[in-house]
Short mmCIF file of N, CA and C in Angstrom, two decimals:
data_model
loop_
_atom_site.label_atom_id
_atom_site.label_comp_id
_atom_site.label_asym_id
_atom_site.label_seq_id
_atom_site.Cartn_x
_atom_site.Cartn_y
_atom_site.Cartn_z
N MET A 160 -56.15 -47.31 235.09
CA MET A 160 -56.09 -48.73 235.54
C MET A 160 -57.40 -49.35 235.05
N SER A 161 -57.40 -50.62 234.45
CA SER A 161 -58.71 -51.20 234.02
C SER A 161 -59.08 -51.95 235.07
N VAL A 162 -60.40 -52.30 234.89
CA VAL A 162 -61.19 -52.90 236.01
C VAL A 162 -60.71 -54.53 236.03
N GLN A 163 -60.54 -54.91 237.13
CA GLN A 163 -60.10 -56.25 237.52
C GLN A 163 -61.37 -57.21 237.90
N VAL A 164 -61.88 -57.99 237.15
CA VAL A 164 -62.94 -58.71 237.25
C VAL A 164 -62.89 -59.70 238.48
N ARG A 165 -63.68 -59.55 239.69
CA ARG A 165 -63.76 -60.43 240.75
C ARG A 165 -65.22 -60.73 240.92
N GLN A 166 -65.21 -62.10 241.42
CA GLN A 166 -66.58 -62.51 241.75
C GLN A 166 -66.79 -62.91 243.15
N VAL A 167 -67.81 -62.39 243.91
CA VAL A 167 -68.19 -62.57 245.26
C VAL A 167 -69.42 -63.34 245.36
N VAL A 168 -69.46 -64.55 245.67
CA VAL A 168 -70.94 -65.09 245.64
C VAL A 168 -71.27 -65.52 247.17
N THR A 169 -72.53 -65.11 247.50
CA THR A 169 -73.05 -65.30 248.90
C THR A 169 -74.01 -66.55 248.84
N GLY A 170 -74.37 -67.11 249.90
CA GLY A 170 -75.18 -68.13 250.09
C GLY A 170 -75.86 -68.15 251.66
N ARG A 171 -76.36 -69.30 251.83
CA ARG A 171 -76.70 -69.51 253.22
C ARG A 171 -76.23 -70.79 253.87
N ASP A 172 -75.78 -70.73 255.27
CA ASP A 172 -75.54 -72.07 255.79
C ASP A 172 -76.70 -72.92 256.16
N ALA A 173 -76.49 -73.96 256.85
CA ALA A 173 -77.45 -74.95 257.33
C ALA A 173 -78.57 -74.07 258.18
N ASN A 174 -78.12 -73.17 258.85
CA ASN A 174 -78.96 -72.59 259.70
C ASN A 174 -79.55 -71.28 259.26
N GLY A 175 -79.31 -71.11 257.89
CA GLY A 175 -80.10 -70.08 257.25
C GLY A 175 -79.05 -68.59 257.40
N ARG A 176 -78.09 -68.59 257.94
CA ARG A 176 -77.23 -67.48 258.15
C ARG A 176 -76.59 -67.18 256.72
N SER A 177 -76.53 -65.87 256.36
CA SER A 177 -75.81 -65.43 255.21
C SER A 177 -74.27 -65.70 255.22
N LEU A 178 -73.67 -66.09 254.23
CA LEU A 178 -72.29 -66.14 254.23
C LEU A 178 -71.57 -65.95 252.84
N VAL A 179 -70.31 -65.74 252.78
CA VAL A 179 -69.62 -65.60 251.47
C VAL A 179 -69.14 -67.00 251.21
N MET A 180 -69.54 -67.49 250.06
CA MET A 180 -69.27 -68.94 249.60
C MET A 180 -67.90 -68.92 248.79
N SER A 181 -67.70 -67.88 248.07
CA SER A 181 -66.45 -67.62 247.26
C SER A 181 -66.19 -66.17 247.07
N ASP A 182 -64.98 -65.99 246.89
CA ASP A 182 -64.46 -64.62 246.69
C ASP A 182 -63.21 -64.95 245.82
N GLN A 183 -63.16 -64.79 244.40
CA GLN A 183 -62.12 -65.00 243.63
C GLN A 183 -62.10 -64.18 242.24
N ALA A 184 -60.95 -64.25 241.69
CA ALA A 184 -60.94 -63.52 240.46
C ALA A 184 -61.73 -64.20 239.35
N THR A 185 -62.17 -63.59 238.30
CA THR A 185 -62.68 -64.36 237.20
C THR A 185 -61.94 -64.28 236.09
N PRO A 186 -61.16 -65.33 235.74
CA PRO A 186 -60.27 -65.37 234.62
C PRO A 186 -60.77 -65.05 233.26
N ALA A 187 -60.01 -64.55 232.44
CA ALA A 187 -60.42 -64.26 231.05
C ALA A 187 -60.33 -65.45 230.21
N ILE A 188 -61.38 -65.51 229.25
CA ILE A 188 -61.39 -66.76 228.28
C ILE A 188 -61.09 -65.84 227.04
N GLU A 189 -60.11 -66.28 226.29
CA GLU A 189 -59.74 -65.74 224.90
C GLU A 189 -59.76 -66.89 223.98
N VAL A 190 -60.22 -66.53 222.80
CA VAL A 190 -60.39 -67.42 221.56
C VAL A 190 -59.79 -66.89 220.51
N GLY A 191 -59.07 -67.75 219.67
CA GLY A 191 -58.35 -67.08 218.31
C GLY A 191 -59.19 -66.50 217.37
N ALA A 192 -60.73 -67.11 217.34
CA ALA A 192 -61.61 -66.50 216.34
C ALA A 192 -61.84 -64.96 216.55
N LEU A 193 -61.71 -64.72 217.92
CA LEU A 193 -62.12 -63.10 218.17
C LEU A 193 -60.95 -62.59 218.90
N PRO A 194 -59.82 -62.25 218.10
CA PRO A 194 -58.65 -61.69 218.81
C PRO A 194 -58.85 -60.48 219.45
N GLY A 195 -58.18 -60.44 220.76
CA GLY A 195 -58.37 -59.10 221.45
C GLY A 195 -59.64 -59.22 222.37
N ALA A 196 -60.43 -60.06 222.13
CA ALA A 196 -61.70 -60.14 223.18
C ALA A 196 -61.34 -60.99 224.26
N GLN A 197 -61.72 -60.48 225.62
CA GLN A 197 -61.70 -61.28 226.78
C GLN A 197 -63.06 -61.56 227.47
N PHE A 198 -63.37 -62.63 227.69
CA PHE A 198 -64.54 -63.00 228.17
C PHE A 198 -64.60 -63.40 229.56
N HIS A 199 -65.31 -62.84 230.56
CA HIS A 199 -65.39 -63.09 232.02
C HIS A 199 -66.62 -63.63 232.28
N LEU A 200 -66.62 -64.96 232.34
CA LEU A 200 -67.97 -65.51 232.63
C LEU A 200 -68.12 -65.67 234.06
N VAL A 201 -68.93 -64.79 234.74
CA VAL A 201 -69.14 -64.54 236.24
C VAL A 201 -69.98 -65.61 236.66
N TRP A 202 -71.27 -65.61 236.20
CA TRP A 202 -72.23 -66.56 236.85
C TRP A 202 -73.34 -66.62 235.96
N GLY A 203 -74.14 -67.61 236.10
CA GLY A 203 -75.33 -68.05 235.41
C GLY A 203 -76.18 -68.91 236.09
N THR A 204 -77.47 -69.00 235.72
CA THR A 204 -78.46 -69.97 236.38
C THR A 204 -79.09 -70.83 235.25
N GLU A 205 -79.32 -71.92 235.59
CA GLU A 205 -79.95 -72.89 234.61
C GLU A 205 -81.31 -72.49 234.07
N ASP A 206 -81.71 -72.81 232.75
CA ASP A 206 -82.98 -72.54 232.21
C ASP A 206 -84.22 -72.87 233.20
N GLY A 207 -85.17 -71.99 233.09
CA GLY A 207 -86.28 -72.21 233.98
C GLY A 207 -86.36 -71.12 235.13
N ILE A 208 -86.94 -71.53 236.27
CA ILE A 208 -86.83 -70.60 237.31
C ILE A 208 -85.75 -70.75 238.31
N ALA A 209 -85.13 -69.64 238.38
CA ALA A 209 -84.04 -69.60 239.48
C ALA A 209 -84.37 -69.72 240.80
N THR A 210 -83.65 -70.29 241.74
CA THR A 210 -84.03 -70.54 243.15
C THR A 210 -82.96 -70.24 243.95
N VAL A 211 -83.39 -69.73 245.24
CA VAL A 211 -82.31 -69.37 246.48
C VAL A 211 -82.72 -70.04 247.54
N GLY A 212 -81.67 -70.29 248.36
CA GLY A 212 -81.93 -71.03 249.66
C GLY A 212 -80.69 -71.49 250.11
N THR A 213 -80.70 -72.65 250.87
CA THR A 213 -79.43 -73.21 251.44
C THR A 213 -78.79 -74.26 250.53
N LYS A 214 -79.37 -74.84 249.65
CA LYS A 214 -78.82 -75.79 248.80
C LYS A 214 -77.67 -75.24 247.89
N PRO A 215 -76.37 -75.68 247.95
CA PRO A 215 -75.41 -75.18 247.22
C PRO A 215 -75.60 -75.14 245.77
N GLN A 216 -75.22 -73.98 245.10
CA GLN A 216 -75.49 -73.83 243.50
C GLN A 216 -74.18 -73.69 243.01
N ASN A 217 -74.00 -74.12 241.84
CA ASN A 217 -72.81 -73.88 241.06
C ASN A 217 -73.33 -72.96 239.89
N ALA A 218 -72.32 -72.19 239.41
CA ALA A 218 -72.71 -71.38 238.35
C ALA A 218 -72.93 -72.04 237.10
N THR A 219 -73.88 -71.59 236.21
CA THR A 219 -74.12 -72.31 234.99
C THR A 219 -73.76 -71.24 233.82
N THR A 220 -72.62 -71.19 233.28
CA THR A 220 -72.09 -70.17 232.53
C THR A 220 -72.09 -70.59 231.06
N LEU A 221 -72.30 -71.82 230.81
CA LEU A 221 -72.45 -72.47 229.42
C LEU A 221 -73.56 -73.37 229.22
N PRO A 222 -74.11 -73.49 228.14
CA PRO A 222 -73.69 -72.66 226.91
C PRO A 222 -73.70 -71.27 227.12
N PHE A 223 -73.29 -70.59 226.04
CA PHE A 223 -73.07 -69.11 226.29
C PHE A 223 -74.30 -68.52 226.24
N PHE A 224 -75.33 -68.76 225.49
CA PHE A 224 -76.74 -68.20 225.68
C PHE A 224 -77.54 -69.17 226.28
N PRO A 225 -78.33 -68.54 227.31
CA PRO A 225 -79.26 -69.43 228.19
C PRO A 225 -80.45 -69.62 227.35
N GLY A 226 -81.30 -70.65 227.70
CA GLY A 226 -82.61 -70.99 227.14
C GLY A 226 -83.59 -70.25 228.08
N PRO A 227 -84.82 -70.35 227.71
CA PRO A 227 -85.87 -69.59 228.41
C PRO A 227 -85.72 -69.66 229.90
N GLY A 228 -85.81 -68.38 230.71
CA GLY A 228 -85.52 -68.42 232.14
C GLY A 228 -84.30 -68.50 232.53
N GLY A 229 -83.21 -69.02 231.86
CA GLY A 229 -81.79 -69.02 232.36
C GLY A 229 -81.21 -67.58 232.27
N THR A 230 -80.15 -67.50 233.00
CA THR A 230 -79.58 -66.18 232.97
C THR A 230 -77.89 -66.49 232.82
N ARG A 231 -77.18 -65.34 232.21
CA ARG A 231 -75.88 -65.27 232.29
C ARG A 231 -75.45 -63.87 232.63
N PHE A 232 -74.13 -63.88 233.43
CA PHE A 232 -73.69 -62.61 233.74
C PHE A 232 -72.28 -62.64 233.40
N LEU A 233 -71.90 -61.70 232.56
CA LEU A 233 -70.54 -61.70 232.17
C LEU A 233 -69.93 -60.33 231.82
N LEU A 234 -68.73 -60.01 231.86
CA LEU A 234 -68.00 -58.92 231.25
C LEU A 234 -67.19 -59.31 230.20
N LEU A 235 -67.28 -58.37 229.07
CA LEU A 235 -66.42 -58.51 227.84
C LEU A 235 -65.67 -57.43 227.51
N ARG A 236 -64.48 -57.72 227.50
CA ARG A 236 -63.36 -56.47 227.11
C ARG A 236 -63.05 -56.75 225.64
N PHE A 237 -63.41 -55.58 224.84
CA PHE A 237 -63.10 -55.38 223.49
C PHE A 237 -61.83 -54.60 223.24
N ALA A 238 -61.00 -55.21 222.46
CA ALA A 238 -59.78 -54.39 221.88
C ALA A 238 -60.08 -53.41 220.81
N PRO A 239 -59.61 -52.35 220.73
CA PRO A 239 -59.85 -51.53 219.62
C PRO A 239 -59.80 -52.24 218.21
N GLU A 240 -60.85 -52.10 217.35
CA GLU A 240 -60.80 -52.71 216.00
C GLU A 240 -59.56 -52.34 215.36
N SER A 241 -59.10 -51.17 215.38
CA SER A 241 -57.91 -50.82 214.69
C SER A 241 -56.47 -51.60 215.07
N SER A 242 -56.49 -52.00 216.13
CA SER A 242 -55.34 -52.74 216.74
C SER A 242 -55.50 -54.20 217.08
N ALA A 243 -56.83 -54.56 216.85
CA ALA A 243 -57.03 -56.10 217.11
C ALA A 243 -56.13 -57.06 215.99
N PRO A 244 -55.42 -57.95 216.52
CA PRO A 244 -54.89 -58.90 215.46
C PRO A 244 -55.74 -59.51 214.78
N GLU A 245 -55.35 -60.05 213.62
CA GLU A 245 -56.09 -61.03 212.62
C GLU A 245 -56.08 -62.43 213.37
N PRO A 246 -57.18 -63.15 213.21
CA PRO A 246 -57.13 -64.44 213.66
C PRO A 246 -56.09 -65.30 213.05
N ILE A 247 -55.48 -66.15 213.69
CA ILE A 247 -54.41 -66.96 213.19
C ILE A 247 -54.90 -68.45 213.28
N GLY A 248 -54.90 -69.29 212.31
CA GLY A 248 -55.21 -70.58 212.22
C GLY A 248 -56.17 -70.76 211.18
N SER A 249 -56.55 -72.12 210.94
CA SER A 249 -57.50 -72.34 209.96
C SER A 249 -58.81 -72.02 210.37
N PRO A 250 -59.93 -71.69 209.47
CA PRO A 250 -61.18 -71.47 209.93
C PRO A 250 -61.92 -72.65 210.74
N ASP A 251 -61.39 -73.93 210.37
CA ASP A 251 -62.06 -74.90 211.04
C ASP A 251 -61.55 -75.05 212.45
N ASP A 252 -60.14 -74.91 212.73
CA ASP A 252 -59.53 -74.84 214.04
C ASP A 252 -60.07 -73.80 214.85
N LEU A 253 -60.31 -72.60 214.20
CA LEU A 253 -60.78 -71.40 215.17
C LEU A 253 -62.23 -71.63 215.52
N SER A 254 -63.09 -72.22 214.67
CA SER A 254 -64.35 -72.36 214.99
C SER A 254 -64.45 -73.70 215.95
N ALA A 255 -63.54 -74.47 216.12
CA ALA A 255 -63.73 -75.62 217.04
C ALA A 255 -63.31 -75.18 218.33
N GLU A 256 -62.38 -74.30 218.34
CA GLU A 256 -61.98 -73.70 219.76
C GLU A 256 -62.91 -72.83 220.28
N LEU A 257 -63.66 -71.93 219.33
CA LEU A 257 -64.60 -71.04 219.91
C LEU A 257 -65.71 -72.15 220.48
N GLU A 258 -66.17 -73.08 219.79
CA GLU A 258 -67.33 -73.90 220.23
C GLU A 258 -67.10 -74.66 221.41
N ASP A 259 -65.52 -74.84 221.63
CA ASP A 259 -65.24 -75.74 222.71
C ASP A 259 -65.22 -74.76 224.06
N LYS A 260 -64.72 -73.49 224.02
CA LYS A 260 -64.54 -72.68 225.00
C LYS A 260 -65.91 -72.00 225.34
N LEU A 261 -66.64 -71.63 224.30
CA LEU A 261 -67.93 -70.79 224.45
C LEU A 261 -68.85 -71.41 223.64
N PRO A 262 -69.32 -72.67 224.00
CA PRO A 262 -70.46 -73.15 223.16
C PRO A 262 -71.58 -72.54 222.83
N GLY A 263 -72.05 -72.38 221.75
CA GLY A 263 -73.34 -71.78 221.33
C GLY A 263 -73.06 -70.32 220.77
N LEU A 264 -71.97 -69.83 220.99
CA LEU A 264 -71.65 -68.47 220.57
C LEU A 264 -71.56 -68.35 219.12
N LEU A 265 -70.72 -69.34 218.49
CA LEU A 265 -70.67 -69.31 217.09
C LEU A 265 -71.84 -69.45 216.14
N GLY A 266 -72.67 -70.46 216.70
CA GLY A 266 -74.03 -70.65 215.93
C GLY A 266 -74.91 -69.30 215.98
N ALA A 267 -74.65 -68.28 216.77
CA ALA A 267 -75.46 -67.12 216.57
C ALA A 267 -74.95 -66.12 215.53
N LEU A 268 -73.39 -66.20 215.50
CA LEU A 268 -72.95 -65.17 214.46
C LEU A 268 -73.07 -65.30 213.09
N GLU A 269 -73.38 -64.33 212.38
CA GLU A 269 -73.53 -64.24 210.89
C GLU A 269 -72.10 -64.35 210.31
N PRO A 270 -71.76 -65.53 209.57
CA PRO A 270 -70.45 -65.49 208.90
C PRO A 270 -70.16 -64.39 207.71
N GLU A 271 -71.30 -64.06 207.28
CA GLU A 271 -71.09 -63.05 205.95
C GLU A 271 -71.24 -61.73 206.58
N ASN A 272 -71.50 -61.55 207.86
CA ASN A 272 -71.53 -60.05 208.46
C ASN A 272 -70.84 -60.19 209.78
N PRO A 273 -69.50 -60.04 209.85
CA PRO A 273 -68.81 -60.17 211.00
C PRO A 273 -69.30 -59.41 212.24
N GLY A 274 -69.61 -60.27 213.50
CA GLY A 274 -70.09 -59.59 214.50
C GLY A 274 -71.54 -59.55 214.59
N MET A 275 -72.24 -59.55 213.57
CA MET A 275 -73.82 -59.54 213.50
C MET A 275 -74.38 -60.74 214.16
N HIS A 276 -75.40 -60.58 214.93
CA HIS A 276 -76.07 -61.94 215.66
C HIS A 276 -77.30 -61.40 216.08
N THR A 277 -78.23 -62.57 216.22
CA THR A 277 -79.54 -62.33 216.85
C THR A 277 -79.65 -63.44 217.76
N THR A 278 -80.18 -63.26 218.94
CA THR A 278 -80.47 -64.40 219.97
C THR A 278 -81.72 -64.24 220.44
N ASP A 279 -82.29 -65.34 221.14
CA ASP A 279 -83.69 -65.17 221.71
C ASP A 279 -83.31 -65.02 223.18
N THR A 280 -82.84 -63.93 223.43
CA THR A 280 -82.53 -63.29 224.78
C THR A 280 -82.93 -61.91 224.96
N ILE A 281 -82.96 -61.36 226.22
CA ILE A 281 -83.12 -60.17 226.50
C ILE A 281 -81.66 -59.74 227.24
N ASP A 282 -81.02 -58.90 226.85
CA ASP A 282 -79.69 -58.50 227.24
C ASP A 282 -79.59 -57.10 227.91
N TYR A 283 -79.19 -57.24 229.15
CA TYR A 283 -78.93 -55.83 229.81
C TYR A 283 -77.43 -55.62 229.73
N GLY A 284 -77.20 -54.43 229.09
CA GLY A 284 -75.60 -54.10 228.76
C GLY A 284 -75.38 -52.94 229.61
N LEU A 285 -73.95 -52.68 230.10
CA LEU A 285 -73.49 -51.47 230.69
C LEU A 285 -72.20 -51.18 230.20
N CYS A 286 -72.06 -50.09 229.72
CA CYS A 286 -70.65 -49.69 229.26
C CYS A 286 -69.92 -49.28 230.60
N VAL A 287 -68.76 -50.11 230.94
CA VAL A 287 -68.00 -49.86 232.08
C VAL A 287 -66.92 -48.93 231.87
N GLU A 288 -66.20 -49.34 230.86
CA GLU A 288 -64.92 -48.56 230.48
C GLU A 288 -64.95 -48.35 228.93
N GLY A 289 -64.39 -47.21 228.58
CA GLY A 289 -64.06 -47.07 227.18
C GLY A 289 -65.28 -46.74 226.39
N GLU A 290 -65.43 -46.89 225.13
CA GLU A 290 -66.43 -46.52 224.14
C GLU A 290 -66.72 -47.59 223.29
N MET A 291 -67.97 -47.86 222.87
CA MET A 291 -68.49 -48.73 222.18
C MET A 291 -69.41 -48.18 221.14
N TRP A 292 -69.81 -49.04 220.09
CA TRP A 292 -70.69 -48.52 219.12
C TRP A 292 -71.76 -49.91 219.10
N LEU A 293 -72.94 -49.66 219.23
CA LEU A 293 -73.86 -50.68 218.94
C LEU A 293 -74.52 -50.42 217.54
N GLU A 294 -74.31 -51.44 216.65
CA GLU A 294 -74.89 -51.33 215.31
C GLU A 294 -76.05 -52.24 215.17
N LEU A 295 -77.02 -51.76 214.68
CA LEU A 295 -78.32 -52.45 214.27
C LEU A 295 -78.33 -52.52 212.75
N ASP A 296 -79.62 -53.07 212.50
CA ASP A 296 -79.95 -53.29 210.98
C ASP A 296 -79.73 -51.99 210.25
N ASP A 297 -79.06 -52.33 208.95
CA ASP A 297 -79.10 -51.14 208.03
C ASP A 297 -77.85 -50.08 208.35
N GLY A 298 -77.02 -50.46 209.25
CA GLY A 298 -76.11 -49.85 209.67
C GLY A 298 -76.24 -48.60 210.80
N GLN A 299 -77.50 -48.49 211.35
CA GLN A 299 -77.75 -47.80 212.33
C GLN A 299 -76.92 -47.95 213.48
N GLU A 300 -76.46 -46.92 214.23
CA GLU A 300 -75.32 -47.04 215.28
C GLU A 300 -75.88 -46.18 216.45
N VAL A 301 -75.49 -46.48 217.66
CA VAL A 301 -75.55 -45.85 218.82
C VAL A 301 -74.12 -45.76 219.48
N HIS A 302 -73.62 -44.55 219.88
CA HIS A 302 -72.44 -44.53 220.67
C HIS A 302 -72.57 -44.68 222.15
N LEU A 303 -71.78 -45.52 222.66
CA LEU A 303 -71.97 -45.92 224.11
C LEU A 303 -70.69 -45.36 224.92
N THR A 304 -70.98 -44.61 225.96
CA THR A 304 -69.82 -44.37 226.96
C THR A 304 -70.03 -44.89 228.23
N PRO A 305 -69.03 -44.73 229.16
CA PRO A 305 -69.40 -45.44 230.51
C PRO A 305 -70.73 -44.85 231.14
N GLY A 306 -71.31 -45.71 231.61
CA GLY A 306 -72.72 -45.53 232.27
C GLY A 306 -73.75 -45.65 231.42
N THR A 307 -73.61 -45.81 229.92
CA THR A 307 -74.71 -45.98 229.11
C THR A 307 -75.22 -47.55 229.39
N CYS A 308 -76.65 -47.56 229.36
CA CYS A 308 -77.13 -48.76 229.59
C CYS A 308 -77.99 -49.12 228.23
N VAL A 309 -77.86 -50.49 228.00
CA VAL A 309 -78.54 -50.93 226.73
C VAL A 309 -79.54 -51.97 227.17
N VAL A 310 -80.75 -52.09 226.66
CA VAL A 310 -81.65 -53.16 226.87
C VAL A 310 -81.76 -53.61 225.24
N GLN A 311 -81.21 -54.76 225.11
CA GLN A 311 -81.17 -55.44 223.93
C GLN A 311 -82.09 -56.50 223.82
N ARG A 312 -83.26 -56.35 222.99
CA ARG A 312 -84.38 -57.13 223.04
C ARG A 312 -84.43 -58.06 221.82
N GLY A 313 -83.51 -58.97 221.68
CA GLY A 313 -83.56 -59.95 220.71
C GLY A 313 -83.59 -59.51 219.40
N THR A 314 -83.05 -58.30 219.05
CA THR A 314 -82.89 -57.67 217.68
C THR A 314 -81.50 -58.14 217.15
N ARG A 315 -81.29 -58.11 215.91
CA ARG A 315 -80.13 -58.31 215.14
C ARG A 315 -79.21 -57.22 215.32
N HIS A 316 -77.89 -57.38 215.91
CA HIS A 316 -76.99 -56.38 216.39
C HIS A 316 -75.50 -56.78 216.28
N ALA A 317 -74.54 -55.77 216.33
CA ALA A 317 -73.07 -56.20 216.53
C ALA A 317 -72.59 -54.88 217.49
N TRP A 318 -71.45 -55.43 218.04
CA TRP A 318 -70.76 -54.52 219.17
C TRP A 318 -69.32 -54.15 218.43
N HIS A 319 -68.99 -52.74 218.46
CA HIS A 319 -67.88 -52.35 217.79
C HIS A 319 -67.20 -51.45 218.76
N ASN A 320 -65.69 -51.76 218.81
CA ASN A 320 -64.92 -50.71 219.61
C ASN A 320 -64.12 -50.02 218.46
N ARG A 321 -64.47 -48.82 218.06
CA ARG A 321 -63.86 -48.03 217.11
C ARG A 321 -62.85 -46.92 217.64
N SER A 322 -62.77 -46.97 218.95
CA SER A 322 -61.72 -46.11 219.64
C SER A 322 -60.45 -46.48 219.61
N ASP A 323 -59.54 -45.98 220.38
CA ASP A 323 -58.13 -46.36 220.28
C ASP A 323 -57.69 -47.02 221.67
N GLN A 324 -58.65 -47.16 222.52
CA GLN A 324 -58.44 -47.91 223.94
C GLN A 324 -59.46 -49.15 223.96
N SER A 325 -58.99 -49.98 224.86
CA SER A 325 -59.92 -51.20 225.07
C SER A 325 -61.14 -50.63 225.65
N ALA A 326 -62.30 -51.42 225.62
CA ALA A 326 -63.53 -51.08 226.14
C ALA A 326 -64.18 -52.43 227.02
N LEU A 327 -64.79 -52.02 228.14
CA LEU A 327 -65.33 -53.11 228.88
C LEU A 327 -66.88 -52.97 228.99
N MET A 328 -67.56 -54.00 228.60
CA MET A 328 -69.08 -54.14 228.63
C MET A 328 -69.39 -55.13 229.67
N MET A 329 -70.47 -54.90 230.42
CA MET A 329 -71.00 -55.80 231.42
C MET A 329 -72.31 -56.21 230.90
N TYR A 330 -72.80 -57.57 230.80
CA TYR A 330 -74.01 -57.92 230.32
C TYR A 330 -74.67 -58.96 231.39
N VAL A 331 -75.99 -58.87 231.40
CA VAL A 331 -76.93 -59.89 232.18
C VAL A 331 -77.90 -60.19 230.81
N ILE A 332 -77.65 -61.54 230.64
CA ILE A 332 -78.39 -62.18 229.44
C ILE A 332 -79.42 -63.05 229.99
N VAL A 333 -80.77 -62.80 229.68
CA VAL A 333 -81.85 -63.62 230.18
C VAL A 333 -82.41 -64.20 228.88
N GLY A 334 -82.67 -65.66 229.03
CA GLY A 334 -83.13 -66.42 228.03
C GLY A 334 -84.55 -66.11 227.83
N ALA A 335 -85.08 -65.99 226.59
CA ALA A 335 -86.54 -65.65 226.52
C ALA A 335 -86.99 -66.58 225.26
N GLU A 336 -88.34 -66.50 225.00
CA GLU A 336 -88.93 -67.27 223.84
C GLU A 336 -89.36 -66.27 223.03
N ARG A 337 -89.07 -66.34 221.65
CA ARG A 337 -89.25 -65.44 220.65
C ARG A 337 -90.85 -65.67 220.23
N GLU A 338 -91.40 -64.39 220.09
CA GLU A 338 -92.83 -64.25 219.61
C GLU A 338 -92.60 -64.59 218.20
N SER A 339 -93.86 -65.35 217.66
CA SER A 339 -94.00 -65.67 216.11
C SER A 339 -94.43 -64.51 215.32
#
């Protein structure tokens, strides 16, 4: 049985006591440009310094990639590449839907190299289910199995599911400034 993504958010009441602010399923976002992918945007913080306290906070899950100091927490289910359907629709319509549902993601992707992208982020990734391959420059690849942790430090990369089963990755993305 595959993992069902559920979000539990805690906070404090006016007296400073801990409480559960919400407990709910995190629905999948699907886009035609990336058929078979399911994005679960769990939580995020605004760019800058995150704060905690009694003031209510809402999740900042978009734009997809945070700016310096911002964070994103998401799970991404990848269909096997061998059985993922082809995108249906015009390239302009597919791009518009992607930008509408996951703003900022399209701009990071290399059109001439499907899946390859580079971002000004530090990404902490965990393979939760299935198998994935992390591709780096010049075709270098690393095979990921459940429990494998990846620290992605702003390098050019792509994710591939070359198995015959879906795979689930968890990511915490931290916005960073790129050194010159």
